[in-house]
Coordinates of C-alpha atoms in Angstrom, one line a residue:
Chain A
M1047 CA 14.0 -26.9 -6.0
K1048 CA 10.6 -27.3 -5.1
K1049 CA 10.0 -26.4 -1.4
Y1050 CA 7.6 -29.2 0.7
I1051 CA 6.1 -28.8 4.0
L1052 CA 7.1 -31.9 6.0
D1053 CA 5.9 -34.2 9.4
L1054 CA 9.1 -35.3 10.0
K1055 CA 9.7 -38.2 12.4
V1056 CA 13.0 -38.4 15.0
R1057 CA 14.3 -41.0 14.7
E1058 CA 16.6 -39.8 17.9
T1059 CA 17.7 -36.8 19.5
V1060 CA 21.1 -37.4 20.6
A1061 CA 23.0 -34.8 22.9
V1062 CA 26.3 -33.7 21.7
G1063 CA 28.4 -31.7 24.6
R1064 CA 26.5 -29.3 26.8
Q1065 CA 24.8 -26.9 24.1
F1066 CA 24.1 -29.0 21.3
V1067 CA 21.5 -31.6 20.0
L1068 CA 21.5 -33.5 16.5
L1069 CA 18.3 -34.0 15.9
R1070 CA 18.0 -37.4 13.4
L1071 CA 14.8 -36.8 11.2
T1072 CA 12.7 -39.3 8.8
A1073 CA 9.8 -39.7 6.7
D1074 CA 7.6 -42.9 5.4
D1075 CA 8.2 -40.9 1.4
Q1076 CA 11.2 -40.4 0.5
L1077 CA 12.6 -37.3 1.5
P1078 CA 13.4 -34.4 -1.3
E1079 CA 16.6 -33.8 -3.0
M1080 CA 18.9 -30.8 -0.3
V1081 CA 21.9 -29.6 -1.5
P1082 CA 24.9 -28.7 1.3
G1083 CA 24.2 -25.1 2.1
Q1084 CA 21.0 -25.4 1.5
F1085 CA 18.6 -25.0 5.7
V1086 CA 15.2 -25.7 7.0
E1087 CA 12.9 -24.2 9.0
V1088 CA 11.5 -25.8 11.6
R1089 CA 8.3 -25.3 13.6
I1090 CA 8.3 -24.5 17.5
D1091 CA 5.1 -26.4 18.6
E1092 CA 4.3 -26.6 22.6
T1093 CA 5.0 -22.6 22.7
P1094 CA 3.0 -20.5 21.9
S1095 CA 4.9 -17.3 22.2
V1096 CA 7.1 -18.5 19.7
L1097 CA 5.9 -17.4 16.7
L1098 CA 8.6 -17.5 13.8
R1099 CA 10.5 -21.2 12.6
R1100 CA 13.8 -21.6 13.4
P1101 CA 15.8 -21.7 10.1
I1102 CA 18.8 -24.5 10.8
S1103 CA 21.6 -25.5 8.2
I1104 CA 21.2 -29.2 6.6
H1105 CA 23.8 -31.1 9.0
Y1106 CA 24.1 -34.3 7.1
Y1107 CA 21.1 -35.5 4.4
D1108 CA 21.8 -39.8 3.7
K1109 CA 19.7 -40.4 1.3
A1110 CA 20.0 -44.5 1.4
A1111 CA 18.7 -43.9 4.9
N1112 CA 16.4 -41.9 4.0
E1113 CA 17.7 -39.4 7.2
L1114 CA 17.6 -35.8 7.4
G1115 CA 20.6 -34.4 10.4
L1116 CA 20.1 -30.7 12.4
L1117 CA 23.1 -29.9 14.7
V1118 CA 21.8 -27.4 17.1
Q1119 CA 22.3 -25.1 19.1
L1120 CA 20.6 -24.9 22.3
V1121 CA 20.0 -21.0 22.4
G1122 CA 16.7 -20.1 23.6
N1123 CA 12.5 -21.4 24.1
G1124 CA 12.7 -22.4 20.5
T1125 CA 16.1 -24.2 20.1
R1126 CA 15.6 -25.4 23.9
W1127 CA 12.2 -27.3 22.7
M1128 CA 13.7 -28.7 20.2
A1129 CA 16.3 -31.0 22.7
T1130 CA 12.8 -32.2 23.9
L1131 CA 12.0 -34.1 21.3
E1132 CA 12.2 -37.9 21.5
P1133 CA 11.7 -40.8 19.1
G1134 CA 8.8 -41.4 17.6
D1135 CA 7.7 -37.3 17.8
T1136 CA 7.0 -35.4 14.7
V1137 CA 8.0 -32.1 13.8
N1138 CA 7.0 -30.1 11.3
I1139 CA 9.8 -28.8 8.6
V1140 CA 9.7 -26.4 5.9
L1141 CA 12.5 -27.5 3.3
P1142 CA 14.6 -27.3 1.1
L1143 CA 15.5 -23.3 1.1
G1144 CA 18.2 -21.1 0.1
N1145 CA 20.7 -21.8 -2.2
G1146 CA 23.5 -23.6 -1.3
F1147 CA 27.1 -23.5 -1.8
T1148 CA 28.6 -24.1 -5.4
L1149 CA 30.3 -27.1 -5.6
P1150 CA 33.3 -27.3 -7.9
A1151 CA 33.3 -28.1 -11.8
D1152 CA 36.7 -30.2 -11.3
T1153 CA 38.0 -32.5 -9.3
S1154 CA 41.2 -31.1 -8.8
V1155 CA 40.2 -28.0 -6.9
R1156 CA 41.6 -28.2 -3.3
P1157 CA 38.9 -27.1 -0.8
L1158 CA 39.2 -25.8 2.5
L1159 CA 35.9 -25.6 5.0
I1160 CA 36.4 -23.6 8.1
G1161 CA 33.8 -23.5 10.5
G1162 CA 33.3 -21.7 13.9
G1163 CA 30.6 -22.7 16.6
V1164 CA 27.4 -24.5 15.3
G1165 CA 28.9 -22.9 11.8
V1166 CA 30.4 -25.8 11.6
A1167 CA 27.3 -28.0 10.5
P1168 CA 26.5 -27.4 7.0
L1169 CA 30.2 -28.4 6.9
L1170 CA 29.8 -31.6 7.2
Y1171 CA 27.2 -32.3 4.0
L1172 CA 28.8 -29.9 2.5
G1173 CA 32.5 -32.8 3.2
Q1174 CA 30.0 -35.6 2.5
K1175 CA 29.2 -34.1 -1.0
L1176 CA 32.9 -33.0 -2.2
K1177 CA 34.3 -36.6 -1.3
E1178 CA 31.8 -38.4 -3.2
M1179 CA 32.7 -36.3 -6.2
G1180 CA 36.4 -37.2 -5.6
I1181 CA 37.6 -34.0 -3.5
T1182 CA 39.2 -34.2 -0.4
P1183 CA 37.7 -31.7 1.9
T1184 CA 39.7 -30.2 4.3
F1185 CA 38.0 -28.6 7.6
L1186 CA 39.1 -25.8 9.8
L1187 CA 37.1 -25.9 12.9
G1188 CA 37.3 -23.2 15.2
S1189 CA 35.7 -23.6 19.1
R1190 CA 35.6 -21.5 22.1
T1191 CA 37.2 -24.5 24.4
E1192 CA 37.2 -28.4 23.4
N1193 CA 33.5 -27.7 24.7
E1194 CA 31.8 -26.6 21.6
L1195 CA 33.9 -29.2 19.3
M1196 CA 31.1 -31.3 18.0
R1197 CA 31.5 -34.6 16.1
I1198 CA 34.7 -34.4 15.1
A1199 CA 35.0 -38.4 14.2
E1200 CA 32.4 -37.6 11.4
Y1201 CA 34.2 -34.4 9.5
E1202 CA 37.7 -37.2 10.2
K1203 CA 35.7 -39.6 8.2
V1204 CA 35.3 -37.3 5.4
G1205 CA 39.0 -35.6 4.9
P1206 CA 41.2 -34.2 7.5
V1207 CA 40.7 -32.2 10.5
Y1208 CA 42.6 -29.2 12.0
I1209 CA 41.5 -27.5 15.3
T1210 CA 41.5 -24.1 16.7
T1211 CA 40.8 -23.3 20.3
E1212 CA 40.5 -19.8 21.7
N1213 CA 41.7 -21.4 25.2
G1214 CA 44.5 -24.0 23.4
A1215 CA 43.0 -26.5 24.8
V1216 CA 42.4 -29.0 21.8
G1217 CA 44.3 -28.3 18.7
E1218 CA 46.1 -25.1 17.7
Q1219 CA 45.6 -22.1 20.1
G1220 CA 43.3 -18.7 18.6
Y1221 CA 41.0 -18.2 15.8
V1222 CA 40.7 -20.7 12.9
T1223 CA 42.6 -17.8 10.7
Q1224 CA 46.1 -17.8 12.9
H1225 CA 45.8 -21.7 12.3
S1226 CA 49.3 -23.1 10.9
V1227 CA 47.6 -25.0 7.9
L1228 CA 47.2 -21.2 6.0
T1229 CA 50.3 -21.5 5.0
R1230 CA 51.5 -24.9 5.3
E1231 CA 49.2 -25.9 2.4
Q1232 CA 47.4 -24.9 -1.1
F1233 CA 44.3 -23.9 -1.4
D1234 CA 42.0 -22.7 -4.1
Q1235 CA 38.2 -22.7 -2.5
V1236 CA 37.0 -21.5 0.7
Y1237 CA 33.5 -22.4 2.9
T1238 CA 33.1 -21.4 5.5
C1239 CA 30.2 -20.7 8.2
G1240 CA 30.2 -19.2 11.8
P1241 CA 30.0 -16.4 13.7
K1242 CA 30.5 -13.4 11.6
P1243 CA 33.4 -11.6 12.6
M1244 CA 35.3 -15.1 12.0
M1245 CA 33.7 -15.0 8.8
V1246 CA 35.1 -11.6 8.0
A1247 CA 38.3 -12.9 8.8
V1248 CA 38.2 -15.7 6.9
A1249 CA 37.2 -13.3 3.7
R1250 CA 39.7 -10.7 4.4
W1251 CA 42.4 -14.2 4.3
A1252 CA 41.2 -15.5 1.6
K1253 CA 41.1 -12.2 -0.7
A1254 CA 43.8 -11.4 0.6
A1255 CA 45.5 -15.1 -1.0
G1256 CA 43.6 -14.8 -3.7
V1257 CA 41.2 -17.9 -3.1
A1258 CA 38.1 -18.0 -3.9
C1259 CA 35.0 -18.0 -1.3
E1260 CA 31.4 -18.9 -0.3
V1261 CA 30.7 -17.6 3.0
S1262 CA 27.1 -18.4 4.6
L1263 CA 25.2 -16.5 6.3
E1264 CA 22.9 -16.2 9.4
N1265 CA 20.8 -13.5 9.4
K1266 CA 17.3 -13.2 11.7
M1267 CA 14.7 -14.8 9.2
A1268 CA 11.1 -14.9 9.1
C1269 CA 9.0 -16.0 6.3
G1270 CA 12.2 -17.9 4.8
V1271 CA 10.9 -17.6 1.2
G1272 CA 12.5 -14.1 0.3
A1273 CA 8.6 -12.6 1.0
C1274 CA 9.0 -10.3 3.9
L1275 CA 12.7 -8.7 3.5
C1276 CA 13.6 -9.0 7.0
C1277 CA 16.8 -11.0 6.5
V1278 CA 18.5 -8.5 4.0
E1279 CA 22.3 -8.4 3.8
D1280 CA 24.4 -5.5 2.3
T1281 CA 26.0 -6.5 -0.9
K1282 CA 27.0 -4.9 -4.6
Q1283 CA 23.7 -5.0 -5.6
G1284 CA 21.7 -3.4 -2.5
H1285 CA 19.5 -5.2 -0.6
V1286 CA 19.3 -9.2 -0.9
C1287 CA 17.2 -11.4 1.1
V1288 CA 19.8 -14.4 3.1
C1289 CA 16.6 -17.0 3.1
S1290 CA 16.3 -17.0 -0.9
E1291 CA 19.5 -15.2 -2.5
G1292 CA 21.7 -16.9 0.5
P1293 CA 22.5 -18.2 2.7
V1294 CA 25.5 -19.2 0.7
F1295 CA 27.1 -16.0 -1.2
S1296 CA 30.5 -15.7 -2.8
I1297 CA 32.5 -12.9 -0.9
D1298 CA 32.9 -11.0 -4.3
K1299 CA 29.0 -10.3 -3.9
L1300 CA 28.9 -8.7 -0.4
S1301 CA 30.0 -4.9 0.6
W1302 CA 31.5 -6.3 3.8
Q1303 CA 35.1 -4.5 3.8
I1304 CA 37.7 -6.4 3.2
Chain B
M621 CA -20.2 -26.5 1.1
A622 CA -21.1 -23.0 0.8
D623 CA -21.4 -19.9 -1.0
L624 CA -17.6 -18.4 -0.6
R625 CA -18.6 -15.3 -2.8
T626 CA -17.9 -11.6 -1.0
S627 CA -17.2 -7.9 -2.5
I628 CA -15.4 -5.2 -2.0
G629 CA -17.4 -2.7 -3.7
K630 CA -17.5 -3.2 -7.1
L631 CA -14.4 -6.4 -6.6
Q632 CA -15.8 -10.0 -6.6
L633 CA -14.0 -11.8 -4.5
A634 CA -14.1 -15.9 -4.7
N635 CA -14.0 -15.9 -0.6
P636 CA -12.5 -13.8 2.1
V637 CA -9.5 -14.8 2.5
M638 CA -6.8 -12.9 0.8
T639 CA -2.7 -12.0 2.0
A640 CA -1.6 -9.2 3.6
S641 CA 1.2 -6.9 1.5
G642 CA 4.5 -7.3 2.5
T643 CA 4.3 -11.2 4.3
F644 CA 3.9 -12.9 0.9
G645 CA 6.0 -11.3 -1.4
Y646 CA 4.3 -11.2 -5.6
G647 CA 2.5 -15.0 -4.4
T648 CA 4.8 -16.7 -6.3
E649 CA 7.2 -17.1 -3.8
F650 CA 4.4 -18.9 -1.9
A651 CA 3.5 -21.4 -5.1
D652 CA 4.9 -24.6 -3.9
F653 CA 2.8 -24.4 -0.7
V654 CA -0.7 -22.9 -1.4
D655 CA -2.8 -22.5 -4.7
L656 CA -2.8 -19.2 -5.6
E657 CA -5.8 -19.7 -7.5
R658 CA -8.0 -20.5 -4.1
L659 CA -7.1 -17.2 -2.3
G660 CA -9.6 -14.4 -2.6
G661 CA -7.2 -11.8 -3.6
V662 CA -3.1 -11.7 -2.9
I663 CA -2.3 -8.1 -1.9
V664 CA 1.3 -7.7 -3.0
K665 CA 4.8 -6.3 -1.6
G666 CA 4.4 -2.2 -0.9
T667 CA 5.7 -0.8 -4.2
T668 CA 6.4 3.3 -4.4
L669 CA 6.9 5.3 -7.6
H670 CA 11.0 4.8 -7.3
H671 CA 13.3 2.5 -5.9
R672 CA 13.9 2.2 -2.4
E673 CA 16.3 0.0 -0.7
G674 CA 14.5 0.1 2.8
N675 CA 16.3 0.6 6.6
P676 CA 19.7 -1.0 7.3
Y677 CA 19.8 -5.0 8.6
P678 CA 18.1 -5.6 11.2
R679 CA 15.3 -5.1 10.4
M680 CA 13.3 -7.8 12.0
A681 CA 13.5 -8.6 16.1
E682 CA 10.4 -11.2 17.4
T683 CA 8.6 -10.7 20.9
P684 CA 6.2 -12.6 22.8
A685 CA 3.4 -14.0 20.1
G686 CA 4.2 -11.4 17.2
M687 CA 6.6 -9.5 15.4
L688 CA 8.4 -6.5 15.0
N689 CA 9.6 -5.3 10.8
A690 CA 11.4 -2.4 10.1
V691 CA 11.8 -3.0 6.5
G692 CA 11.3 0.1 5.6
L693 CA 9.2 -0.8 1.9
Q694 CA 12.2 -2.0 0.0
N695 CA 11.1 -2.0 -3.3
K696 CA 12.4 -1.4 -7.0
G697 CA 9.9 1.2 -8.4
V698 CA 6.5 1.2 -10.1
D699 CA 8.1 1.0 -13.9
Y700 CA 10.3 -2.7 -12.5
F701 CA 7.3 -4.0 -10.8
C702 CA 5.0 -3.3 -14.5
E703 CA 7.9 -4.3 -16.5
H704 CA 9.1 -7.5 -14.6
I705 CA 6.5 -8.5 -12.0
Y706 CA 3.5 -7.9 -13.5
P707 CA 4.3 -10.6 -16.1
T708 CA 4.9 -13.3 -14.3
I709 CA 1.4 -13.0 -11.8
K710 CA -0.7 -11.4 -14.4
D711 CA -2.4 -14.7 -15.4
Y712 CA -3.1 -16.1 -12.3
K713 CA -6.8 -16.7 -11.6
T714 CA -7.2 -14.2 -8.7
N715 CA -7.1 -11.1 -7.6
M716 CA -4.0 -9.3 -7.5
I717 CA -3.8 -6.1 -5.7
V718 CA -1.0 -3.9 -5.2
N719 CA 0.3 -2.4 -2.2
V720 CA 1.0 1.2 -3.1
S721 CA 2.6 3.7 -1.2
G722 CA 4.4 6.6 -0.9
S723 CA 6.1 10.3 1.0
A724 CA 4.6 12.7 -1.3
I725 CA 0.8 13.0 -2.8
E726 CA 2.4 13.4 -6.1
D727 CA 4.2 10.4 -5.6
Y728 CA 1.1 8.1 -4.9
V729 CA -0.7 9.8 -7.7
A730 CA 1.9 8.7 -10.2
T731 CA 2.5 5.3 -8.6
A732 CA -1.8 4.9 -8.6
E733 CA -1.7 5.8 -12.5
R734 CA 0.5 3.3 -13.8
I735 CA -0.7 0.9 -11.9
N736 CA -4.0 1.9 -13.1
A737 CA -3.3 0.8 -16.9
L738 CA -2.7 -3.0 -15.6
D739 CA -6.0 -5.1 -17.1
A740 CA -5.1 -7.8 -14.7
I741 CA -5.0 -5.5 -11.7
P742 CA -8.2 -4.8 -10.6
A743 CA -7.7 -2.7 -7.2
I744 CA -5.1 -1.1 -4.8
E745 CA -4.5 -0.8 -1.6
L746 CA -3.2 2.7 -0.7
N747 CA -0.3 2.0 1.9
I748 CA -1.2 5.3 4.5
S749 CA 0.2 3.8 7.5
C750 CA 3.7 2.7 6.6
P751 CA 5.2 3.3 10.2
N752 CA 8.8 2.1 9.3
V753 CA 9.9 5.1 6.8
K754 CA 10.1 8.9 7.3
Q755 CA 7.1 10.5 5.5
G756 CA 6.3 6.5 5.3
G757 CA 2.7 7.6 4.6
M758 CA 2.1 7.4 8.3
A759 CA 1.9 11.1 7.9
F760 CA -0.8 11.0 5.7
G761 CA -2.9 8.3 8.0
V762 CA -2.5 10.0 11.3
T763 CA -4.9 13.0 10.9
A764 CA -8.7 12.7 8.8
K765 CA -7.1 15.6 6.7
G766 CA -3.9 14.0 5.4
A767 CA -5.7 11.5 5.3
E768 CA -9.0 13.3 3.0
E769 CA -6.0 14.8 0.7
V770 CA -3.7 11.3 -0.5
V771 CA -7.5 9.7 -1.2
R772 CA -8.9 12.5 -2.8
A773 CA -5.7 13.0 -5.2
V774 CA -5.7 9.4 -6.1
R775 CA -9.1 8.6 -6.5
Q776 CA -9.1 11.4 -9.4
V777 CA -6.5 9.3 -11.2
Y778 CA -8.0 5.9 -10.4
D779 CA -10.4 4.1 -11.3
K780 CA -10.9 0.8 -10.1
T781 CA -11.0 -0.6 -6.6
L782 CA -9.3 2.0 -4.0
I783 CA -8.7 0.4 -0.4
V784 CA -7.2 2.1 1.6
K785 CA -4.8 0.7 4.7
L786 CA -5.3 2.6 8.0
S787 CA -2.6 3.2 11.2
P788 CA -4.0 1.6 14.4
N789 CA -1.4 4.5 15.8
V790 CA -3.8 7.3 15.8
T791 CA -6.4 8.4 19.2
D792 CA -9.6 7.6 17.0
I793 CA -9.8 5.3 13.6
T794 CA -12.9 5.4 12.8
E795 CA -12.3 9.5 12.4
I796 CA -9.9 8.4 9.4
A797 CA -11.8 6.0 7.7
R798 CA -14.3 8.5 7.5
A799 CA -12.1 10.7 6.1
A800 CA -11.1 8.5 3.4
E801 CA -15.0 7.0 2.6
A802 CA -15.2 11.0 2.3
A803 CA -12.6 11.6 -0.5
G804 CA -14.0 8.3 -2.1
A805 CA -11.9 4.8 -0.9
D806 CA -14.0 2.1 -2.1
S807 CA -13.1 0.4 1.1
V808 CA -10.7 0.5 4.2
S809 CA -8.1 -2.3 5.7
L810 CA -7.2 -2.5 9.0
I811 CA -5.0 -2.9 10.7
N812 CA -1.0 -1.9 9.8
T813 CA 1.4 -2.7 12.6
L814 CA 1.2 -0.9 15.3
L815 CA 4.0 1.0 17.0
G816 CA 6.5 -1.1 18.9
M817 CA 10.0 -1.5 20.3
A818 CA 12.3 -3.7 21.4
I819 CA 15.5 -3.9 23.4
D820 CA 18.7 -6.1 24.4
A821 CA 19.2 -5.4 27.5
E822 CA 22.8 -7.4 27.4
R823 CA 24.0 -5.5 24.6
R824 CA 21.8 -2.7 25.6
R825 CA 20.6 -1.6 22.0
P826 CA 17.5 -1.5 20.2
L827 CA 17.0 -4.9 18.4
L828 CA 16.2 -2.9 15.6
S829 CA 18.4 -0.4 13.7
T830 CA 15.6 2.3 13.0
V831 CA 14.6 1.9 17.0
T832 CA 11.2 0.9 16.7
G833 CA 9.3 -0.7 14.0
G834 CA 6.1 -2.0 13.6
M835 CA 4.3 -4.8 15.4
S836 CA 2.5 -7.9 14.2
G837 CA 1.5 -10.8 15.2
P838 CA -1.6 -13.0 17.4
A839 CA -0.6 -10.9 19.8
V840 CA -2.1 -7.6 18.2
K841 CA -5.2 -9.7 17.5
P842 CA -7.9 -8.2 19.6
I843 CA -6.9 -4.4 19.1
A844 CA -7.1 -5.3 15.6
L845 CA -10.3 -6.8 16.5
R846 CA -11.9 -4.3 18.3
M847 CA -10.9 -1.5 15.9
V848 CA -12.1 -3.3 12.7
W849 CA -15.6 -3.5 14.8
Q850 CA -15.4 0.0 15.5
V851 CA -14.9 1.0 12.0
A852 CA -17.4 -1.2 10.5
K853 CA -20.0 0.6 12.2
A854 CA -18.6 4.0 11.3
V855 CA -18.5 4.0 7.9
Q856 CA -20.8 2.9 5.2
I857 CA -18.1 1.2 2.9
P858 CA -16.5 -2.3 3.4
V859 CA -14.0 -3.1 5.7
V860 CA -11.1 -5.6 5.2
G861 CA -9.8 -6.8 8.8
L862 CA -6.5 -7.6 9.2
G863 CA -4.1 -7.8 12.4
G864 CA -3.1 -11.6 14.0
I865 CA -5.5 -13.9 12.2
S866 CA -3.7 -17.1 12.5
N867 CA -6.1 -19.6 12.0
A868 CA -10.2 -20.2 10.3
T869 CA -11.1 -19.2 13.7
D870 CA -9.9 -15.2 13.6
A871 CA -10.9 -14.9 10.1
I872 CA -14.3 -15.9 10.8
E873 CA -14.7 -13.1 13.9
F874 CA -13.4 -10.3 11.8
L875 CA -16.7 -11.8 9.7
L876 CA -18.4 -11.8 12.5
A877 CA -17.1 -8.3 13.9
G878 CA -18.4 -6.8 10.0
A879 CA -15.6 -7.3 8.2
S880 CA -16.1 -8.6 4.2
A881 CA -12.9 -10.0 3.7
I882 CA -9.8 -10.6 5.9
E883 CA -6.1 -10.8 5.0
V884 CA -3.5 -12.9 6.6
G885 CA -0.2 -12.1 7.4
T886 CA 2.9 -12.7 10.0
A887 CA 0.7 -15.9 10.0
N888 CA 1.9 -16.8 6.8
F889 CA 6.0 -16.9 8.4
M890 CA 4.5 -19.7 10.4
D891 CA 2.9 -22.1 8.1
P892 CA 3.3 -21.1 4.6
A893 CA -0.5 -23.0 3.8
I894 CA -1.8 -21.1 6.6
T895 CA -3.8 -19.3 3.6
G896 CA -5.4 -22.8 1.7
K897 CA -6.4 -24.2 5.7
I898 CA -8.4 -21.1 6.9
V899 CA -10.6 -20.9 3.5
D900 CA -11.2 -24.6 4.5
G901 CA -12.0 -24.1 7.8
I902 CA -14.3 -20.6 7.3
N903 CA -16.3 -23.3 4.6
E904 CA -16.5 -26.0 7.6
Y905 CA -18.3 -23.0 9.7
L906 CA -20.6 -22.6 8.0
D907 CA -21.8 -25.7 7.3
R908 CA -21.3 -26.7 10.9
H909 CA -23.7 -23.9 11.6
G910 CA -26.0 -24.0 8.7
F911 CA -25.0 -21.0 7.1
S912 CA -25.7 -21.5 3.2
S913 CA -23.2 -17.9 2.2
V914 CA -20.4 -16.6 3.8
R915 CA -22.1 -13.1 3.4
D916 CA -24.1 -14.5 6.3
I917 CA -22.2 -14.2 9.0
I918 CA -20.7 -10.7 8.1
G919 CA -21.2 -8.5 10.9
A920 CA -23.4 -11.0 12.7
L921 CA -21.7 -10.1 15.6
E922 CA -24.6 -10.8 18.5
V923 CA -23.7 -8.2 21.2

């Protein structure tokens, strides 16, 4: 897919809890096609000490509204700058980057989308695409406490949502891999994004259950286009770039101990 | 429109702007953003005799106005380059230059010999300065004797333009530059990355798998500029300047300090289209100051 460097316009910056913002972005021209699982790289302005673009997954792309949504966790100076953007501001973005999730070939597939923390972000766009295809996705979303659960109502518009919190405030208490839906229902495709220990646990469960599983990785990256070889992951084919060969990988390709 | 042509020995460049090895892949990764044929040259990823997996992740840490990398020369080896990559880049009408790395003189020689046979590669950049692998070339680049030995050996088998990339991690870079010149180098390029380190205090661990890595980005520019200035005065051969160049003004500063051409590295990550903008910006500067040729500003610093 052709990649673009675009100055996008901020429609709105919406606080989502205390640790996240939703950036609603648009452009005068129609935004380019982008597929679920791909990401963008946002240039951080007005903070000269922050050099590198910040890779952010595509939370949704509403073609009719010509709107790109980015759900951003406020981690450091770069992401905090994003939270200060106001309607009408422009933000320089390279997109679309990476490969994206593999969409099922037929509509009888029962997919389970497992997200943790800010890793839930790309699963909304994936769920929306699956729904468009006539597939109902099931979401299993995990977080530490109720404070990191984000935009649950949006996920509920797309499919059933199950939740775990480590403190038990919402949904079942524990980790996503302990949720009862995993034993109650049958799934034949898992897509997951979240902290690496969570994804490893999900991959281990999926492998043991004989369910196909794709993971979306977020290794630290610089160029975003497969040139600098900084963001590599260990795979059965050696070190490969997460930014260009991923960020989505089938667990069969990775050298994870699962 | 000023005349932007420059040269590195017998190598003619349409303009002084090239890309630094390891930051621009094989050029094709950036083809959506930059017309590669508008560049003076593309210096492709460091190539070694044999396949190298490079260092374990994590390999990169951002630092204020800079970054550290510890990639460790990951590449598929010179045979793979010749068979699979060369055919995809050979028809671009720009100087496609291969950065050649090694850990033993025989490896450098064998790699350079293979590249010498490729018609569409008019030059190599001999990397005697990678800080990220044991014997990663930096062993050769930190002594005048080591530099002279490897350059002399490669010169025996390589007929085209031989650029030697120097390490800044030395006491006196002019001494190494003179050794490369004496051994037959057509040009020296500098600087490679500065050896640096970053620590995650919360976890009490290094941020790089290799603990130390090579620092690049705007933060290193003053050091690079100083070294280019010193080396340009110390040798007769043309100097290629790099280190933190992020815009046309930075590039012009290196030309004024004595560089005949420049390379853009880390800035490609900040703006993937930056190299084209730097070409335009140099032209605009020359017009604004009434210079008819970029050659008029090379070494034109008034002290």
